[in-house]
Short mmCIF file of C-alpha atoms in Angstrom, two decimals:
data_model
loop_
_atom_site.label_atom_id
_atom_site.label_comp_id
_atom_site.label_asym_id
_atom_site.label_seq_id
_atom_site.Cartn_x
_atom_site.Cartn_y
_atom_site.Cartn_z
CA UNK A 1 0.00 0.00 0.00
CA UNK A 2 1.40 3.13 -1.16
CA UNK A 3 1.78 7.04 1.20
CA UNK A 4 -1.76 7.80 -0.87
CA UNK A 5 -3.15 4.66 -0.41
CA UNK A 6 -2.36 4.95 3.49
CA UNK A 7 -4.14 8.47 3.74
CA UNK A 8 -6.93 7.01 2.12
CA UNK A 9 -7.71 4.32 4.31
CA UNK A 10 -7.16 6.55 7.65
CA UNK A 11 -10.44 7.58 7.93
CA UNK A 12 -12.20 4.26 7.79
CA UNK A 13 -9.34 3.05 9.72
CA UNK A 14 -9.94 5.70 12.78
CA UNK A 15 -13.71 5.09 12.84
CA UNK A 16 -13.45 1.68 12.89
CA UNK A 17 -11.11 2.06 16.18
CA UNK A 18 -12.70 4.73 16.97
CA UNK A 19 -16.17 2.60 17.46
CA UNK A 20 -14.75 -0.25 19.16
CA UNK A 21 -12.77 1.62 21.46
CA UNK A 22 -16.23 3.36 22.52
CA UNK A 23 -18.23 -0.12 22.84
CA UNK A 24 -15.38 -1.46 24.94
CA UNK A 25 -15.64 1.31 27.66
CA UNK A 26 -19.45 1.28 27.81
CA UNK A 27 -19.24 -2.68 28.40
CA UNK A 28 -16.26 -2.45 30.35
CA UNK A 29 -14.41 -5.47 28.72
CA UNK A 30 -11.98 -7.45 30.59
CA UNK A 31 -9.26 -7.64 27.72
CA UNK A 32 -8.97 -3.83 27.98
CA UNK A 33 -5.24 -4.33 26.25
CA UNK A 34 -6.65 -4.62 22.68
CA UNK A 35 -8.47 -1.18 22.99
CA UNK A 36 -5.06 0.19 23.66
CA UNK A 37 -3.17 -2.05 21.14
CA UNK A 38 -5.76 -0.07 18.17
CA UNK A 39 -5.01 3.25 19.94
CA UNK A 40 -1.24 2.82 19.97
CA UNK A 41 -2.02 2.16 15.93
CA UNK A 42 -4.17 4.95 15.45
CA UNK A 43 -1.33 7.28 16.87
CA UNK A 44 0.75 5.14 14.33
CA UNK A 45 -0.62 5.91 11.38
CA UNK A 46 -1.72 9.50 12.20
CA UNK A 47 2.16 10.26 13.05
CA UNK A 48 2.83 9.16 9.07
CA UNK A 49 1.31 12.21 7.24
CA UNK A 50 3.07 14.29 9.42
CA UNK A 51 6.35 13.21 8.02
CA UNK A 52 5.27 12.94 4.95
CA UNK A 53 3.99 16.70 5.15
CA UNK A 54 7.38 18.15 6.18
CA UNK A 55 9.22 16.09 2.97
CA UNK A 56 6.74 16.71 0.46
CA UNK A 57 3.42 18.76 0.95
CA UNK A 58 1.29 16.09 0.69
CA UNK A 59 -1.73 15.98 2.83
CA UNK A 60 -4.45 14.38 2.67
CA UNK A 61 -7.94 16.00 2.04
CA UNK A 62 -9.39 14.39 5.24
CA UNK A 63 -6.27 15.83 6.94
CA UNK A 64 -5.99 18.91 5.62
CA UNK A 65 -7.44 21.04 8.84
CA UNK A 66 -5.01 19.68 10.82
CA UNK A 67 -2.07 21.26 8.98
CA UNK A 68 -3.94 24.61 8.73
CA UNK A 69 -5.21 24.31 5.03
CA UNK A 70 -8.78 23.96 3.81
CA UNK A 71 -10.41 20.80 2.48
CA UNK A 72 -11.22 21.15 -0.93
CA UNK A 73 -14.79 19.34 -1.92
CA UNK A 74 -15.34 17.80 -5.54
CA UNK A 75 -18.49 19.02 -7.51
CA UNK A 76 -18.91 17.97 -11.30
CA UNK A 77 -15.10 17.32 -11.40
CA UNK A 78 -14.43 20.42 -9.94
CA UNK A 79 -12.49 21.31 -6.91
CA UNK A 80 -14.12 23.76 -4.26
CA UNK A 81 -12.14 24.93 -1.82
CA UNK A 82 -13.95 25.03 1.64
CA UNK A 83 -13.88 28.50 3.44
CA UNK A 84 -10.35 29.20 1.68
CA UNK A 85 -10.05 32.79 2.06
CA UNK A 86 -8.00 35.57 4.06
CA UNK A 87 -8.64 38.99 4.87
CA UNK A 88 -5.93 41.73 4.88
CA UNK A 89 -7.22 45.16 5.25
CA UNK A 90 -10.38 46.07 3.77
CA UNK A 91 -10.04 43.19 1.00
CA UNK A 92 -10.89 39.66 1.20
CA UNK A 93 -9.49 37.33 -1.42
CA UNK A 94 -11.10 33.59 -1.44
CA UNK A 95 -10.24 30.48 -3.62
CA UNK A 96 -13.50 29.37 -5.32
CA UNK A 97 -12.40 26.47 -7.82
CA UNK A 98 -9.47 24.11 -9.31
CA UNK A 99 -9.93 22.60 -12.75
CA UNK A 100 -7.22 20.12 -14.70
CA UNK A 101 -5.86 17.48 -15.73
CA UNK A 102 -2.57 15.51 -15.26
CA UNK A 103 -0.46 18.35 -16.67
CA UNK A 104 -2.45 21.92 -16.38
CA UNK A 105 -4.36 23.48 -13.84
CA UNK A 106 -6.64 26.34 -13.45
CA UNK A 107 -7.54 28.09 -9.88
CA UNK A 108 -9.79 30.98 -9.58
CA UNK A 109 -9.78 33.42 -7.01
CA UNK A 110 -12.14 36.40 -5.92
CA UNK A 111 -11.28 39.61 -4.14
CA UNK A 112 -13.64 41.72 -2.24
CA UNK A 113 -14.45 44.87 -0.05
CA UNK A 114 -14.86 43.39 3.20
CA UNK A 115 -17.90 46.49 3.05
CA UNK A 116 -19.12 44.90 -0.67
CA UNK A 117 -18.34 48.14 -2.20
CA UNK A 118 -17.33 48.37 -6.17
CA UNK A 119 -13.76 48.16 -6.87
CA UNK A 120 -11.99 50.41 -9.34
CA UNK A 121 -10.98 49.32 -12.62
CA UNK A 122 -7.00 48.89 -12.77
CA UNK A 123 -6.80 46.81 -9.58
CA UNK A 124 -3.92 43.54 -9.87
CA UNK A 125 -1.64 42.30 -7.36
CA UNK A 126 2.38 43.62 -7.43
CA UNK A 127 3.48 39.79 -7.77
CA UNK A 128 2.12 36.23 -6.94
CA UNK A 129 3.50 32.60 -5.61
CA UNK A 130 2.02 29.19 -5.88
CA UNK A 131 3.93 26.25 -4.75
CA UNK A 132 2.67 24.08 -6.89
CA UNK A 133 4.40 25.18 -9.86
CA UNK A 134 7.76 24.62 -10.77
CA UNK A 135 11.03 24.77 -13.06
CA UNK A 136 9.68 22.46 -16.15
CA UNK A 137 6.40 24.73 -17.28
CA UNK A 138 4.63 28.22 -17.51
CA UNK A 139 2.03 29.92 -16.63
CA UNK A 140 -0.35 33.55 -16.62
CA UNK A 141 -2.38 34.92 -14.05
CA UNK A 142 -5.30 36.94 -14.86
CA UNK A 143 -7.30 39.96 -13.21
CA UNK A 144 -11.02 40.49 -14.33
CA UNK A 145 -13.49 42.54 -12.91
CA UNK A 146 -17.24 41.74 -12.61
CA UNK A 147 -19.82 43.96 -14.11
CA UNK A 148 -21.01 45.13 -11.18
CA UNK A 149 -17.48 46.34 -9.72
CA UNK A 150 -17.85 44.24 -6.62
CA UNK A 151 -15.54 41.13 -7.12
CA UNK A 152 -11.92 40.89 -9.15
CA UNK A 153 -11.94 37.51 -10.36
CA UNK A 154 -8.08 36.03 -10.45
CA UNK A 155 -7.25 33.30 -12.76
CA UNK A 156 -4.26 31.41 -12.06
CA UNK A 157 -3.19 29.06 -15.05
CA UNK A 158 -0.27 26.85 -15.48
CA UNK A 159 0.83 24.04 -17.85
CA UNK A 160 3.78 21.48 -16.30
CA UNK A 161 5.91 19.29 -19.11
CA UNK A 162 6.01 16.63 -16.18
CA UNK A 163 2.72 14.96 -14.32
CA UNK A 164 1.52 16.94 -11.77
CA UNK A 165 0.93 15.64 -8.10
CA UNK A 166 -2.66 15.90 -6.82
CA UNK A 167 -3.95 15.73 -3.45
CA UNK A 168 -1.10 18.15 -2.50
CA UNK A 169 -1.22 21.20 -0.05
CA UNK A 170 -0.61 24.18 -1.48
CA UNK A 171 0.13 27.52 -0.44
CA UNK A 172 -0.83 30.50 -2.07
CA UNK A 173 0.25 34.34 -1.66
CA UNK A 174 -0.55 37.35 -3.30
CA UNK A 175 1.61 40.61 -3.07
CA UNK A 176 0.77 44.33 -2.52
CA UNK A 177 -3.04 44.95 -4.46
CA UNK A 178 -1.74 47.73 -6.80
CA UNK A 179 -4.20 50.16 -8.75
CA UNK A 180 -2.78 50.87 -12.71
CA UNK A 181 -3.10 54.35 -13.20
CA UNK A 182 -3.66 54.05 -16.75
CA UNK A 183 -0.51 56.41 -17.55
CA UNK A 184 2.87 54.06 -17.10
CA UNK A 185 2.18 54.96 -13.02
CA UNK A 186 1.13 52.89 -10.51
CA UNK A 187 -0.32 53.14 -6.81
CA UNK A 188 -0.65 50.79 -3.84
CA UNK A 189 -3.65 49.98 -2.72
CA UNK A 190 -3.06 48.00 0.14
CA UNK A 191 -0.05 46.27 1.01
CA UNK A 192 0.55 43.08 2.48
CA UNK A 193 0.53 39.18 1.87
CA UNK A 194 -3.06 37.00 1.30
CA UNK A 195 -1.71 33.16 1.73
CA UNK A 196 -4.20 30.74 1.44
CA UNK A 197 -3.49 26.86 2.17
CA UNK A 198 -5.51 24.40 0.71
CA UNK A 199 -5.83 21.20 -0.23
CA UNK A 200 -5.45 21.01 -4.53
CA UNK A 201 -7.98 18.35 -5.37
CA UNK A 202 -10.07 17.74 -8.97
CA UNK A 203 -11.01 14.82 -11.33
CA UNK A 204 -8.32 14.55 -14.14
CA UNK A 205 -10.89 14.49 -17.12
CA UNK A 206 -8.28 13.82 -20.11
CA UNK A 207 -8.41 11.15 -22.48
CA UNK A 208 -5.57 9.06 -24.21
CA UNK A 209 -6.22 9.84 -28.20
CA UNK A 210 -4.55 6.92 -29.81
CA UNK A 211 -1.55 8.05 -32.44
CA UNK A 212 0.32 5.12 -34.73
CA UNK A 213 3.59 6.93 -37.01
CA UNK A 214 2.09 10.64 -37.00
CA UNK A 215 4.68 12.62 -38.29
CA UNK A 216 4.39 16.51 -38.71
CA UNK A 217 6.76 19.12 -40.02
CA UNK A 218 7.02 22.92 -39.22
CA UNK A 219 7.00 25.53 -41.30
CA UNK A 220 11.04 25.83 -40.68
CA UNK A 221 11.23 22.20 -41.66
CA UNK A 222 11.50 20.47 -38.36
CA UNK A 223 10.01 17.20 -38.19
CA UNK A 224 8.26 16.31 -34.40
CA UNK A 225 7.14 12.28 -34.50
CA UNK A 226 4.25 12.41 -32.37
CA UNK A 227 4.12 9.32 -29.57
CA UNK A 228 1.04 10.26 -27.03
CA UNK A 229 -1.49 12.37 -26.66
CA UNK A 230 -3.81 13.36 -24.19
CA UNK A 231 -6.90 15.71 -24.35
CA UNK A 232 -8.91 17.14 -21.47
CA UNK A 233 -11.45 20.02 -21.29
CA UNK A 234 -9.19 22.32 -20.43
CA UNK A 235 -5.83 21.57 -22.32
CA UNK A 236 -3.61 19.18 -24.42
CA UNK A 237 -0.09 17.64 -23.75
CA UNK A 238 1.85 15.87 -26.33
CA UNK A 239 4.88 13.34 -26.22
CA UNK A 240 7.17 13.80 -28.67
CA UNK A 241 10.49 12.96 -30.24
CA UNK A 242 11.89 15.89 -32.07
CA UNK A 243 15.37 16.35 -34.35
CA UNK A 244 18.06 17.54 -31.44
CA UNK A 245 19.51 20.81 -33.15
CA UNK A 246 21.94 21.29 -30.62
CA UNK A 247 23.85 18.57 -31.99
CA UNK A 248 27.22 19.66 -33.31
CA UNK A 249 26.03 22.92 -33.37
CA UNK A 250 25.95 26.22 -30.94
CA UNK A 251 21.99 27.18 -30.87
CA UNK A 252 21.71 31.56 -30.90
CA UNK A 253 18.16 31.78 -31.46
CA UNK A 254 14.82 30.27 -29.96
CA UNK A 255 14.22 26.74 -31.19
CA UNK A 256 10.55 24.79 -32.12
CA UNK A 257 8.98 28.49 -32.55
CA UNK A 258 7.38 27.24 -36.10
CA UNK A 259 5.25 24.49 -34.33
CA UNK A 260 1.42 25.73 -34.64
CA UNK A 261 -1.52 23.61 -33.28
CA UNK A 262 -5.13 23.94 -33.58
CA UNK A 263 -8.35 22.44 -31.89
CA UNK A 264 -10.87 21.75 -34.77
CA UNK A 265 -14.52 21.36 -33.83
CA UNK A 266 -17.82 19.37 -35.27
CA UNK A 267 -18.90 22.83 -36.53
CA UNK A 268 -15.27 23.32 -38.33
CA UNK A 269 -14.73 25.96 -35.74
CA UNK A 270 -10.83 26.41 -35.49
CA UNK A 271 -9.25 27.36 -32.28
CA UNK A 272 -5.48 28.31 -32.04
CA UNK A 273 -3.95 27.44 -29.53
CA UNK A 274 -1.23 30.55 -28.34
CA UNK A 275 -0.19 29.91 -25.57
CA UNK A 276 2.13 26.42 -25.02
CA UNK A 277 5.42 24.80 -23.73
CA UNK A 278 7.72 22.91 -25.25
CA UNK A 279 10.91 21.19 -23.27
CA UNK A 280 13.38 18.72 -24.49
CA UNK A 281 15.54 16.16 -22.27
CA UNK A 282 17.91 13.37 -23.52
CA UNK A 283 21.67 13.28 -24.76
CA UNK A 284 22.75 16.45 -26.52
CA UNK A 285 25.08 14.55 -28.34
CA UNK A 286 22.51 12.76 -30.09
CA UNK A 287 20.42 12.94 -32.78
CA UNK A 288 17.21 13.13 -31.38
CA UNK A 289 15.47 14.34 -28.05
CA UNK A 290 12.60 13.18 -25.96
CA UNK A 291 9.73 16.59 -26.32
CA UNK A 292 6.97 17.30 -23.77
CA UNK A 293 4.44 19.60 -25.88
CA UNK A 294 1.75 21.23 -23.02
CA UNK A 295 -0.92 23.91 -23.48
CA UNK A 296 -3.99 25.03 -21.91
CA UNK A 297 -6.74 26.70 -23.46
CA UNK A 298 -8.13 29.58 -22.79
CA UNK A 299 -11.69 28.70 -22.18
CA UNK A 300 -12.42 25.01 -21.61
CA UNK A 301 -13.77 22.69 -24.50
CA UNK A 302 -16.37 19.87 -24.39
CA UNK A 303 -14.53 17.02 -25.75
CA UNK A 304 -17.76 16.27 -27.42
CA UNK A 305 -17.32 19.32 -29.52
CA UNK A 306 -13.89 17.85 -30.82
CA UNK A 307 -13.33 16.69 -34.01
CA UNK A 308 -9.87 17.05 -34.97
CA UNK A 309 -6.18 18.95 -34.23
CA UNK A 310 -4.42 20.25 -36.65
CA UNK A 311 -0.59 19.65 -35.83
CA UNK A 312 1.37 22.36 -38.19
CA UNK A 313 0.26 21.80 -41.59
CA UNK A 314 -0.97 18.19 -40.47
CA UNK A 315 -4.72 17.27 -40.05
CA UNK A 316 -5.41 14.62 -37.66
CA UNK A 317 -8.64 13.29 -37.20
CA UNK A 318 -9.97 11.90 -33.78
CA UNK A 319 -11.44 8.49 -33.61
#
């Protein structure tokens, strides 16, 4: 049974325990040792996440109040952060949902007058940290205000060229609201940090599209052999092996910039996709690397809707 596995089972595990240990004081058993025996493995297996926290961050969602973060619940595949929010000032910022897949996620946040009062256009925050993302990927974060004035909605993308880990704590801090004056000036709202700790937790709703030999080319003539590729509502991630041109060679300008892809729907609506990742890894002496191609769009997209990609100059059907 794996860490995950472990946390999983803790909850059934405790209640179980839990129940006995009650039954056994209300009857007053003689054998009174094997109500301590389950409470010495209780403590056990409650002292394992702990560790576990301090290496890694993971926690699980059962957990999660216990480390000071917020349970996160799952509705339609989406996560919802329970009472995730923090006050500094007059402005309360809360975390309302998590969407994703195995590579990309999307959180949203919302920022209020603690008096509900309309908010000024221009508002964003000076700078912004999420420890869930990492070296291998990239990301935007958004600022959008409601019609009414009363809410700045904060999206928080990012796209990862390696799986990421669900079930994870994360913690969350925005810098310094700031207030764009509109002419190359700027002015502080209110300063301070809004961390939020929650538990990152939503359904992974790709699919595996089966490829066999797809080979596309670039409009600068590099070939990409496409290996894997997985499609979700809200993005795309290839696997790829791609010519190395580092190879006996020095490399002075930005490589894999002619690669173009497109999400074709039933209704031969074609969506570009603009905004995508591409790392390499593998011998630089040799011919060829190993690619990790991610992108998330930037609304989702019923998979129902799908009908094709167009890879480059290559059309590609989906079964």
């Amino acid at each position: 049974m794996n860490v995950m596995m472990l946390y999983d089972a803790i909850g059934e595990i405790s209640d179980e325990f839990i129940q006995e240990a009650e039954e056994a004081q209300s009857k007053r058993r003689k054998y009174w040792w094997q109500g301590l025996v389950a409470a010495c493995f209780i403590v056990a297996i409650m002292a394992l996440p702990v560790s576990a926290e301090l290496i890694n961050g993971y926690v699980s969602n059962l957990l999660a109040p216990l480390y000071g973060s917020a349970q996160t619940d799952l509705v339609d595949k989406i996560g919802v952060p329970i009472e995730a929010n923090v006050t500094v000032g007059d402005y309360t910022l809360s975390a309302d949902a998590i969407i994703g897949d195995r590579y990309s996620f999307a959180i949203v946040y919302s920022l209020k007058r603690a008096d509900g009062k309309p908010l000024p256009e221009g508002l964003y925050f000076e700078s912004y940290y999420n420890s869930l993302t990492g070296d291998f990927g990239g990301g935007v974060c958004e600022h959008i205000l409601s019609e009414d004035r009363t809410t700045l909605k904060i999206v928080q993308k990012w796209t990862s060229s390696t799986e990421l880990l669900l079930n994870r704590n994360a913690t969350i801090e925005f810098l310094n609201l700031m207030h764009d004056n509109g002419d190359d000036s700027k002015t502080t709202v209110a300063k301070g940090t809004w961390r939020l700790k929650f538990v990152v937790r939503y359904e992974n709703s790709a699919k595996v599209i089966p490829v066999d030999n797809v080979t596309v080319k670039d409009g600068n003539g590099v070939e990409y052999h496409i290996e894997k590729v997985e499609l979700s509502p809200v993005g795309i991630h290839f696997d790829i092996t791609v010519h190395n041109p580092h190879q006996n060679s020095v490399i002075n300008e930005p490589i894999y910039q002619g690669f173009t892809l497109s999400v074709v729907l039933e209704d031969n609506t074609e969506i570009k996709v603009e905004n995508w990742n591409l790392g390499t890894h593998g011998d630089l002496d040799s011919s060829t690397l190993v690619a990790d191609f991610g992108a998330m769009f930037d609304v989702p997209i019923s998979m129902e809707e799908v009908d094709a990609l167009r890879i480059c100059n290559t059309f590609m059907k989906l079964p």
